mmCIF file of C-alpha atoms (C1' of nucleotides) in Angstrom:
data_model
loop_
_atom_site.group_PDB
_atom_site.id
_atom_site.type_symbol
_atom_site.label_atom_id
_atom_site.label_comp_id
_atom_site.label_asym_id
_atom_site.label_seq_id
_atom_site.Cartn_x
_atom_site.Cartn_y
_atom_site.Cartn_z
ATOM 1 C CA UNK A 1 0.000 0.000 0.000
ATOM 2 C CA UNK A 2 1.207 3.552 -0.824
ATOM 3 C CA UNK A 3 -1.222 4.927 1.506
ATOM 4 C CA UNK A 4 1.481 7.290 2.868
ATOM 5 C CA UNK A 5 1.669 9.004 -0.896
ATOM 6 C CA UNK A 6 -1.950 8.789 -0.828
ATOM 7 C CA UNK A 7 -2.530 10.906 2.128
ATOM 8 C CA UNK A 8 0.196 12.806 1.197
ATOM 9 C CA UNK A 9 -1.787 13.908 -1.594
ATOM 10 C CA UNK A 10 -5.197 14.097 -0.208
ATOM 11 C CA UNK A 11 -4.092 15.994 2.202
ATOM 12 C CA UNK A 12 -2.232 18.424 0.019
ATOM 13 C CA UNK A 13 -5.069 18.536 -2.792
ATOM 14 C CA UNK A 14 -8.435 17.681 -1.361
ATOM 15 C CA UNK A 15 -8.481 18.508 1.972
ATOM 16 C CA UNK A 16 -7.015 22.052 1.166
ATOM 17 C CA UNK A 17 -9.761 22.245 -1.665
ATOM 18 C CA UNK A 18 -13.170 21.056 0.238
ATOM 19 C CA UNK A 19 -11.854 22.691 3.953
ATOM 20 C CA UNK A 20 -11.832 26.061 1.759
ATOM 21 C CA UNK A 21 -9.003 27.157 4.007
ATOM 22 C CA UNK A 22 -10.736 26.064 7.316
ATOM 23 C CA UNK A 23 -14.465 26.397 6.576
ATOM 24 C CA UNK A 24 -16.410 23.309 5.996
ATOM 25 C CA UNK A 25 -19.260 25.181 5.753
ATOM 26 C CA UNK A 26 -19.628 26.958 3.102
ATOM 27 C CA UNK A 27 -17.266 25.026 0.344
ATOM 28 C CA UNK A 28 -17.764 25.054 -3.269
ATOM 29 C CA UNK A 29 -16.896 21.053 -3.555
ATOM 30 C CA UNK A 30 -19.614 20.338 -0.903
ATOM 31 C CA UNK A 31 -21.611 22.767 -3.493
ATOM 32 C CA UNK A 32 -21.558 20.714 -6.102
ATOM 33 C CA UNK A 33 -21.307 16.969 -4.484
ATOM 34 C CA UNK A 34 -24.450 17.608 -2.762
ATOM 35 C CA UNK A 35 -26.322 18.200 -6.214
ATOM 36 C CA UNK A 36 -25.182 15.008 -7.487
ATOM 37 C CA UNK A 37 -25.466 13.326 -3.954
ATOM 38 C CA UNK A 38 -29.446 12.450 -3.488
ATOM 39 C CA UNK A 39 -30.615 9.441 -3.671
ATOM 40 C CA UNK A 40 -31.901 9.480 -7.890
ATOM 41 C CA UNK A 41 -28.837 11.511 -9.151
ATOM 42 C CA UNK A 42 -26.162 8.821 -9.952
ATOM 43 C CA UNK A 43 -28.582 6.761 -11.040
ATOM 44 C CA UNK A 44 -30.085 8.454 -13.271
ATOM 45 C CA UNK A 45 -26.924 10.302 -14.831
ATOM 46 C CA UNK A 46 -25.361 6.342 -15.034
ATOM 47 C CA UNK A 47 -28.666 5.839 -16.777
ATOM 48 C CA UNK A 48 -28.361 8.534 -19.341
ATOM 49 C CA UNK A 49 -24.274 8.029 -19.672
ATOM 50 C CA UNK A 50 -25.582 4.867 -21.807
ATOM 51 C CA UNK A 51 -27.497 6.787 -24.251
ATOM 52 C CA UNK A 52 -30.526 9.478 -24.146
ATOM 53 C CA UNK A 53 -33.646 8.557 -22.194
ATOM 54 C CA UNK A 54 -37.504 9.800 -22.742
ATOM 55 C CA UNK A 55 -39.379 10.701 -19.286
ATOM 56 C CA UNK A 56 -41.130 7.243 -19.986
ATOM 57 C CA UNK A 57 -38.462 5.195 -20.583
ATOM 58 C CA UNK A 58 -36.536 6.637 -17.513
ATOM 59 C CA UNK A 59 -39.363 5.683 -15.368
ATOM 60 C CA UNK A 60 -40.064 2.475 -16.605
ATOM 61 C CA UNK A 61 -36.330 1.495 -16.097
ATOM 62 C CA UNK A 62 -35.667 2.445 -12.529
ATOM 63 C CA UNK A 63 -39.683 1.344 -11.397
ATOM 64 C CA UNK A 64 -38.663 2.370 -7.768
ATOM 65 C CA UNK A 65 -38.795 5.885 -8.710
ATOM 66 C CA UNK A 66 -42.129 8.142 -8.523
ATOM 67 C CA UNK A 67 -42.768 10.128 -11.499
ATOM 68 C CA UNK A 68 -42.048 13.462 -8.927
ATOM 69 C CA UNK A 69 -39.001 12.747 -7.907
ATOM 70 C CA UNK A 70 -37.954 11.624 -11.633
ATOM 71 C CA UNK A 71 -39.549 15.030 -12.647
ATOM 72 C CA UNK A 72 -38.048 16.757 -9.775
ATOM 73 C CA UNK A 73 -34.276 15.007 -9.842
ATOM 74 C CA UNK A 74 -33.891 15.879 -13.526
ATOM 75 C CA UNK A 75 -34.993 19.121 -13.154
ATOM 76 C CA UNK A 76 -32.005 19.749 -10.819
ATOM 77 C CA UNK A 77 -29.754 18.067 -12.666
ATOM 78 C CA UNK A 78 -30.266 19.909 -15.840
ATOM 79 C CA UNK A 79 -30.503 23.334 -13.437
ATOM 80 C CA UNK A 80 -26.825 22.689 -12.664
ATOM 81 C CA UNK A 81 -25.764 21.569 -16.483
ATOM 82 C CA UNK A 82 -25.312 18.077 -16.148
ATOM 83 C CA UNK A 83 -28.324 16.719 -18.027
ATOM 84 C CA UNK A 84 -30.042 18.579 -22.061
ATOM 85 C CA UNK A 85 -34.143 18.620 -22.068
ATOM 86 C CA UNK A 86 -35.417 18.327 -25.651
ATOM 87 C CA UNK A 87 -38.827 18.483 -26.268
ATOM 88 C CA UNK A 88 -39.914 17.022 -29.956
ATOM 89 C CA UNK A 89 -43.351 17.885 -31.141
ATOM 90 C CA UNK A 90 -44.500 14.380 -31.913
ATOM 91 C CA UNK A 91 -48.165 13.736 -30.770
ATOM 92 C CA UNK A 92 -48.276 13.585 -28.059
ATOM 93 C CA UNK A 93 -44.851 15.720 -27.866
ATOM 94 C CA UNK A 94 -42.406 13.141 -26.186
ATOM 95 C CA UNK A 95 -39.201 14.631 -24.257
ATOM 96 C CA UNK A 96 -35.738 13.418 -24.660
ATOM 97 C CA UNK A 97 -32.990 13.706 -21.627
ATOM 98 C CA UNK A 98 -29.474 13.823 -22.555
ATOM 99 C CA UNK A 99 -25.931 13.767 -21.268
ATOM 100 C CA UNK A 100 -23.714 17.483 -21.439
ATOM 101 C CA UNK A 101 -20.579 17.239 -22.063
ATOM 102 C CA UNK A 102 -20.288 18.498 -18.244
ATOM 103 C CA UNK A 103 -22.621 15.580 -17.357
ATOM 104 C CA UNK A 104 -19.938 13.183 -18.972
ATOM 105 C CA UNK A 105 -17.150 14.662 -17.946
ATOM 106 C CA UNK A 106 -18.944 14.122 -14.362
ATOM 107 C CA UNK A 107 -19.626 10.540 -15.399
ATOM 108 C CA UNK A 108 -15.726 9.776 -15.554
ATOM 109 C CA UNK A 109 -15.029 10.111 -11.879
ATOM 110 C CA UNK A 110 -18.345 8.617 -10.876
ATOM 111 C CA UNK A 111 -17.986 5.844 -12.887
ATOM 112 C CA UNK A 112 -14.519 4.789 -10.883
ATOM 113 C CA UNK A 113 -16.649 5.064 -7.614
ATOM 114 C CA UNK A 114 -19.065 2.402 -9.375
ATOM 115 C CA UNK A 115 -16.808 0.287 -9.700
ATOM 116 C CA UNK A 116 -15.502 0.861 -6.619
ATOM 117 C CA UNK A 117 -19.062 -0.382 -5.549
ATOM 118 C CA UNK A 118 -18.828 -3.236 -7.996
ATOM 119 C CA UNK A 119 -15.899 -5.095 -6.257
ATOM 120 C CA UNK A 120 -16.468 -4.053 -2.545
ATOM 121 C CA UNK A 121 -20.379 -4.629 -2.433
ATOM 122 C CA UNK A 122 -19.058 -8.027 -0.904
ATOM 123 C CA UNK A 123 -17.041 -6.265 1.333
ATOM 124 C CA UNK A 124 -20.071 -3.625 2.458
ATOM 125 C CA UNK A 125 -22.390 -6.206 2.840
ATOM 126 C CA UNK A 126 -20.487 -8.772 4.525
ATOM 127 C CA UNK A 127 -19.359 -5.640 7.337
ATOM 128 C CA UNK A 128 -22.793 -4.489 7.420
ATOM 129 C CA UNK A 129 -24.016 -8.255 8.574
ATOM 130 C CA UNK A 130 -21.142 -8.477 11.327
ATOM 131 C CA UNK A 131 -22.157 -5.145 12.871
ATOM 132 C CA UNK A 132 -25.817 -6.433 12.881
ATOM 133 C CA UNK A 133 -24.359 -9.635 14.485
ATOM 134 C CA UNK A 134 -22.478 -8.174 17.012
ATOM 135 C CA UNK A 135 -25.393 -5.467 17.865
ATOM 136 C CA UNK A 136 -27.661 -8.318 18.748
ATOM 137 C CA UNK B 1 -12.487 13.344 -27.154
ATOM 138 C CA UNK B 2 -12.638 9.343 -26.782
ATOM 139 C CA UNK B 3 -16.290 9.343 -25.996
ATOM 140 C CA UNK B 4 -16.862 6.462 -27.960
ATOM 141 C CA UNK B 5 -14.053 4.127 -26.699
ATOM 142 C CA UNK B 6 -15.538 5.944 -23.285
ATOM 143 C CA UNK B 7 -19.108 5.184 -24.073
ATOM 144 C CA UNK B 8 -18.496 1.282 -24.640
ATOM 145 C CA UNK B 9 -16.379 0.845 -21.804
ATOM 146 C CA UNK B 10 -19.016 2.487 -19.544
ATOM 147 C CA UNK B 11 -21.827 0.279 -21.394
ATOM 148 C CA UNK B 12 -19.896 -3.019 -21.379
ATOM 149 C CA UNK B 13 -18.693 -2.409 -17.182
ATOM 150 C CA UNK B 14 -20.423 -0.048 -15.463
ATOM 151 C CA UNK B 15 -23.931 -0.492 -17.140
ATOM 152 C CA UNK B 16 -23.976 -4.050 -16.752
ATOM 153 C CA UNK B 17 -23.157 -3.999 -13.205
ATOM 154 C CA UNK B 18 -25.506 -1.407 -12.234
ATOM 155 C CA UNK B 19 -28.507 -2.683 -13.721
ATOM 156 C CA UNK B 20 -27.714 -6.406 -12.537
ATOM 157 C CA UNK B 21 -29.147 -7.488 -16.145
ATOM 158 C CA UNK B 22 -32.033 -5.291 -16.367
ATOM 159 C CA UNK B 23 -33.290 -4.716 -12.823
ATOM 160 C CA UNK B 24 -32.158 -1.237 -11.396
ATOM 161 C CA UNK B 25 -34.422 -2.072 -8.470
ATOM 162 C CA UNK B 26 -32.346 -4.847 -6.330
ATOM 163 C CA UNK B 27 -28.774 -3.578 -7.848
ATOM 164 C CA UNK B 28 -25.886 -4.273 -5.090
ATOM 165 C CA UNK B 29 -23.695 -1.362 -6.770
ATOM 166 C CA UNK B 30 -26.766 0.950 -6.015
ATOM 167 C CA UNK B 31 -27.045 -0.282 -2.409
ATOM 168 C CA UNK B 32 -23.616 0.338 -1.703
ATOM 169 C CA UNK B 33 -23.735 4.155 -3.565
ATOM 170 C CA UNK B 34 -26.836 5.056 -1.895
ATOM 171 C CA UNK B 35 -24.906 4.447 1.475
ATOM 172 C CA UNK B 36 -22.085 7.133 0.588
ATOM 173 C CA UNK B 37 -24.733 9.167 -1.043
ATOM 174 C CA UNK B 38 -26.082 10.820 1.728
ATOM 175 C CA UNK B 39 -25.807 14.576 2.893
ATOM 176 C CA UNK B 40 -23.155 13.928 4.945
ATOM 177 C CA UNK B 41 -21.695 11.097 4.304
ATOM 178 C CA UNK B 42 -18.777 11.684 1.437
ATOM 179 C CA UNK B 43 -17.760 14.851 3.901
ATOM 180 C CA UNK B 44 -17.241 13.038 6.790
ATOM 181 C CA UNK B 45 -15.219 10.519 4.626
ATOM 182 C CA UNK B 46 -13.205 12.926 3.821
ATOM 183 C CA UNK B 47 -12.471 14.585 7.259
ATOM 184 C CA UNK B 48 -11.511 10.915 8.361
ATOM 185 C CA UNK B 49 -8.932 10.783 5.570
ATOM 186 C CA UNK B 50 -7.267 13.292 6.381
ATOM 187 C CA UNK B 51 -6.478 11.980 10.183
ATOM 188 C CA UNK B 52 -8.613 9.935 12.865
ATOM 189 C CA UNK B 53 -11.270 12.708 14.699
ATOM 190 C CA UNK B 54 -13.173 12.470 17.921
ATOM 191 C CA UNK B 55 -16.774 13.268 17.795
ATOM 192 C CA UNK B 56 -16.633 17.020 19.454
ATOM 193 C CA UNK B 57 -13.853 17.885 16.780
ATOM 194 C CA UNK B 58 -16.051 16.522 13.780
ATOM 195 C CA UNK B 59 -18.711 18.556 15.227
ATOM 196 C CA UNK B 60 -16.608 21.752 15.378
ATOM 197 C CA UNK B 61 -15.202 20.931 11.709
ATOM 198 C CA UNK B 62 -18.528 20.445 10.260
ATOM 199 C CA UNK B 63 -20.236 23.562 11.951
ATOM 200 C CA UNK B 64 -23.465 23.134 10.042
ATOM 201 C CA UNK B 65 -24.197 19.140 11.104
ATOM 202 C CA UNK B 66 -26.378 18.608 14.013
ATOM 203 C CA UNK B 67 -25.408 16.518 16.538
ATOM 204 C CA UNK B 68 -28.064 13.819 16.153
ATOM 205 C CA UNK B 69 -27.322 13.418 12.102
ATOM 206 C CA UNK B 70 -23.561 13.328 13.136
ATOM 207 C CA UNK B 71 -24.457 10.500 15.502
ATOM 208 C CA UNK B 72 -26.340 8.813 13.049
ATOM 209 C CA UNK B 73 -23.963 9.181 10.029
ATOM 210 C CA UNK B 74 -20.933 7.476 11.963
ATOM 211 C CA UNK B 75 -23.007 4.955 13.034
ATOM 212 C CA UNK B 76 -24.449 4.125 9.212
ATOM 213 C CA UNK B 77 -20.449 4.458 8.012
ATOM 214 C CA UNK B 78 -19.138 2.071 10.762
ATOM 215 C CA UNK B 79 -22.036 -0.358 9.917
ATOM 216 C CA UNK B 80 -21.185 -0.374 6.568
ATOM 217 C CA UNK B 81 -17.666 -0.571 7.796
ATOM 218 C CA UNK B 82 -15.859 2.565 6.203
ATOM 219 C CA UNK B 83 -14.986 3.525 10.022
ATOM 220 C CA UNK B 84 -13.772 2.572 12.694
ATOM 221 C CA UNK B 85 -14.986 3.960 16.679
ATOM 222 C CA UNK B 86 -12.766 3.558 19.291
ATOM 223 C CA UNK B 87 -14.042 4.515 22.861
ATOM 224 C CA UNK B 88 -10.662 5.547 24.982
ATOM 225 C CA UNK B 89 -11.280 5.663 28.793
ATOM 226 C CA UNK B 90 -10.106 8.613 29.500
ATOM 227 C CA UNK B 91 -11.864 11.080 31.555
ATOM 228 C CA UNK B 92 -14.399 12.150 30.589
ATOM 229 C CA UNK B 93 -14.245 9.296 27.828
ATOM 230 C CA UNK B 94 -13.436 10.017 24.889
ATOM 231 C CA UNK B 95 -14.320 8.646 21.178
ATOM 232 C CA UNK B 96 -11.930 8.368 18.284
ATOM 233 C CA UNK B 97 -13.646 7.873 14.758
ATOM 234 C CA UNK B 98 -11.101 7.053 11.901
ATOM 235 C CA UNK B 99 -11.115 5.349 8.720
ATOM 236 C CA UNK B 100 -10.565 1.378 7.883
ATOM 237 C CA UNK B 101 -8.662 0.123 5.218
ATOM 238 C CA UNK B 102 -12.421 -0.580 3.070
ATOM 239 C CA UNK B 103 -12.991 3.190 3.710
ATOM 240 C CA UNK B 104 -9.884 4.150 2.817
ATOM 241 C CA UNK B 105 -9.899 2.360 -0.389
ATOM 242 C CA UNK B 106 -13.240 3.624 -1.086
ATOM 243 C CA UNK B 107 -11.921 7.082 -0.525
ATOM 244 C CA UNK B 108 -9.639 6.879 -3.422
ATOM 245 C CA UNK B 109 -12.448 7.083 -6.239
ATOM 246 C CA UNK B 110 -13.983 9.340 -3.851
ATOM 247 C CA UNK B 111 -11.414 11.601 -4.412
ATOM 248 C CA UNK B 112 -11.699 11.663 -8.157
ATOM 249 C CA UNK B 113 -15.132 12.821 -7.410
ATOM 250 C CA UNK B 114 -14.028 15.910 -4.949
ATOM 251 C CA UNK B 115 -11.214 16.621 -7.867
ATOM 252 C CA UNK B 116 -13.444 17.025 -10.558
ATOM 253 C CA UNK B 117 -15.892 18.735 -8.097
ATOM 254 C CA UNK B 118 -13.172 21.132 -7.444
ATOM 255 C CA UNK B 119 -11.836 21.791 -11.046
ATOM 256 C CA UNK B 120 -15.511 21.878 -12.347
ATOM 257 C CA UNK B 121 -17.826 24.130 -9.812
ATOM 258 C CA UNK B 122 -17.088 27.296 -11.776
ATOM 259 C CA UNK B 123 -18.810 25.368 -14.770
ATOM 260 C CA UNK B 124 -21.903 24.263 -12.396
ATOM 261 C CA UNK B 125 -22.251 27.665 -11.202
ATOM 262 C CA UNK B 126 -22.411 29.253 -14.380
ATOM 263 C CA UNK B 127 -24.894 26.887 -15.334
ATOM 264 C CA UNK B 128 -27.241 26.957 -12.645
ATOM 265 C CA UNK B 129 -27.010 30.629 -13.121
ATOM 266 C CA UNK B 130 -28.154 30.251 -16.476
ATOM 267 C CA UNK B 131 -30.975 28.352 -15.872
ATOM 268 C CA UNK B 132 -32.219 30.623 -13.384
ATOM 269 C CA UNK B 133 -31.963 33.555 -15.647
ATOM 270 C CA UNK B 134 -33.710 31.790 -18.265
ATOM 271 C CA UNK B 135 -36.601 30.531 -16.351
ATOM 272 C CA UNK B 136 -37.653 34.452 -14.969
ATOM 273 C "C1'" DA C 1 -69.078 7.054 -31.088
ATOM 274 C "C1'" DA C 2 -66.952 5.519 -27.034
ATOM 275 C "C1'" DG C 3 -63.590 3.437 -24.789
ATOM 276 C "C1'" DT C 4 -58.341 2.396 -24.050
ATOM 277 C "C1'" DG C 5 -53.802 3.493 -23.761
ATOM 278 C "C1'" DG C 6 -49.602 6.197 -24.107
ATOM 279 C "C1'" DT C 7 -47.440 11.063 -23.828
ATOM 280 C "C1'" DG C 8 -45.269 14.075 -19.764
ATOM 281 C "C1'" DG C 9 -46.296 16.025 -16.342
ATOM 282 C "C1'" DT C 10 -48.785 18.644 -11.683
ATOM 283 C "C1'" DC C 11 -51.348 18.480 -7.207
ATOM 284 C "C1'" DT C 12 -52.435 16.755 -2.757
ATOM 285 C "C1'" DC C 13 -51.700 14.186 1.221
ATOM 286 C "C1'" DA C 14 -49.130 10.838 4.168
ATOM 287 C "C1'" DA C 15 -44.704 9.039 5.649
ATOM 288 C "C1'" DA C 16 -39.945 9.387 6.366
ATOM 289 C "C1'" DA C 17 -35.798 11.968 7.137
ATOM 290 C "C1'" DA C 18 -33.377 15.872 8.860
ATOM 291 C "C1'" DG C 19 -32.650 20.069 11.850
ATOM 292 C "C1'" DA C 20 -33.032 22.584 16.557
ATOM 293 C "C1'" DG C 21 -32.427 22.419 20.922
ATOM 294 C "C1'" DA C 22 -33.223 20.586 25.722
ATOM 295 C "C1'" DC C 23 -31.381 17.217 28.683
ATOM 296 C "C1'" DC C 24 -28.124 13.641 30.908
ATOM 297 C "C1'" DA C 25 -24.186 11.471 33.887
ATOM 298 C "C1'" DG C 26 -19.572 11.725 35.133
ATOM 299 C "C1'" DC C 27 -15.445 13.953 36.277
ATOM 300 C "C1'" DA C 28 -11.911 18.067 36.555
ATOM 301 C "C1'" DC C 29 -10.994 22.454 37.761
ATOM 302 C "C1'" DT C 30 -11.958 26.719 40.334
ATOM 303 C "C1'" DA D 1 -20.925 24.816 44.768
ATOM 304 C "C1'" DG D 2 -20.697 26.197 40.372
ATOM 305 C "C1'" DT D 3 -18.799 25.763 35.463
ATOM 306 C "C1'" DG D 4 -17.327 23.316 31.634
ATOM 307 C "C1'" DC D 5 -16.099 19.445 28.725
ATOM 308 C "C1'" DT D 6 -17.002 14.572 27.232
ATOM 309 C "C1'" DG D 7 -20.345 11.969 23.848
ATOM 310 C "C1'" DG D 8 -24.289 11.239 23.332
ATOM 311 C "C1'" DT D 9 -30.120 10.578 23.565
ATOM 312 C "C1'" DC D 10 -34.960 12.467 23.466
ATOM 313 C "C1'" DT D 11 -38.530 15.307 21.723
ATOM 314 C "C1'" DC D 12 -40.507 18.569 18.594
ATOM 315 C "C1'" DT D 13 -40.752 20.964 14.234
ATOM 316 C "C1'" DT D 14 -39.659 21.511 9.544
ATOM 317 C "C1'" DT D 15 -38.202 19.735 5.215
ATOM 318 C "C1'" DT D 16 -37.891 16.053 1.937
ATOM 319 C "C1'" DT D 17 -39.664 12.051 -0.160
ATOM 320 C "C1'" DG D 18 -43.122 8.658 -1.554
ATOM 321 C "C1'" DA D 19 -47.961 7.176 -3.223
ATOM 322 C "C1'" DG D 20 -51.253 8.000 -5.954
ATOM 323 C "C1'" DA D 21 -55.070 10.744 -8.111
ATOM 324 C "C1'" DC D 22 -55.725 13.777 -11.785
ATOM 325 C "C1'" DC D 23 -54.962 16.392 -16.295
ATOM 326 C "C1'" DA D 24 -55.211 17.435 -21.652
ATOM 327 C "C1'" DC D 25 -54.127 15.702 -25.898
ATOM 328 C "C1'" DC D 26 -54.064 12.458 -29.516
ATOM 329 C "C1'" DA D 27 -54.045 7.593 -31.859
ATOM 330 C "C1'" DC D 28 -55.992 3.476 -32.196
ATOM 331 C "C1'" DT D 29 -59.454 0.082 -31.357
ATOM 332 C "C1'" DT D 30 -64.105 -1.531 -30.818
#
DNA sequence: AAGTGGTGGTCTCAAAAAGAGACCAGCACT
DNA sequence: AGTGCTGGTCTCTTTTTGAGACCACCACTT
């Protein structure tokens, strides 16, 4: 492990950048994680990094969703530039959601934390049962 | 721009995984996100990385938490074992919160994340701003 | 001609999550 | 005897989220 170089540099780079010299509070990294932190974000910008969704099709694929919080989580994301609303006047007009080119240049780093997910969900779930364990 | 050679790579990994063939609904990569995904979470990640806390300092680092979500958020990170909580007996006791080696490792994508936050929150600003001019 | 279904939403109301702040025991120091 | 620090919990209010009804419009079926 390297993780002496690693917090070398996290401590150098991001600490320094989200502490905003000392104040947690209000930090422009916290800004902008927090938009792509709720609970529909990632999903639905992983959903779109495959190829443009319609309203429909978006809802239909993640079923867990309500159709406010789809309307409502896309809304934000295209308010802060990560997602394109195209409305095509078919009958009855459909709408189209698309990827930026800041939404996929977002995609890049979140995609490394998916996988991150991919190979540790073992590792998550298997911690998560021993602390239940060991609770009861 | 690669977006292509991007595109397939994020269809033929990261797509795959997430959906878990074609169900977003039970998807272990979206179980594990969704526990890093909270308000709080990714920032106290990042505190830990830096260097081990006790609870008071968190809560004087993170001004703007309360004291009951800061509770709660340690406990749903060392369940999910990204931290560790070490109870000294000191007196009055005192509590040391740092970072495993599965929250340390997922702290490295993490990172990417805050780095592109950081280079990139000019961008979402000027968007947001945008989109607020254009709605009045 | 009257229903049926698909389009993309909004509106209302209930449930869950988060924030604010009081309270607690124990010990050190004054 | 009072004050302060430790790491919390408990209750109450406010915000966020979820569930589901409702909407106009049009195509297609019956």
């Amino acid at each position: 492990m390297d993780s002496k170089i690693f917090n070398l540099k996290a401590k150098l780079e991001v600490y320094k950048a989200m502490t905003n010299g000392g104040n947690f509070a209000d930090c422009p990294v916290r800004d902008v994680i927090q938009g792509i932190s709720g609970k529909w974000s990632s999903l639905l910008v992983m959903a779109l990094a495959e190829k443009p969704y319609r309203f429909g099709e978006l809802r239909r694929l993640v079923p867990d969703i309500s159709q406010r919080m789809l309307t409502q989580t896309l809304y934000d994301l295209q308010r802060d530039g990560y997602v394109h609303r195209e409305v095509f006047p078919t009958k009855p007009p459909s709408v189209e959601y698309s990827l930026t080119d800041l939404g996929r240049s977002m995609f890049a780093p979140l995609q490394m934390l998916v996988q991150w997910a991919e190979l540790n969900h073992d590792a998550v779930r298997a911690a998560r049962a021993a602390f239940d364990a060991a609770q009861a």
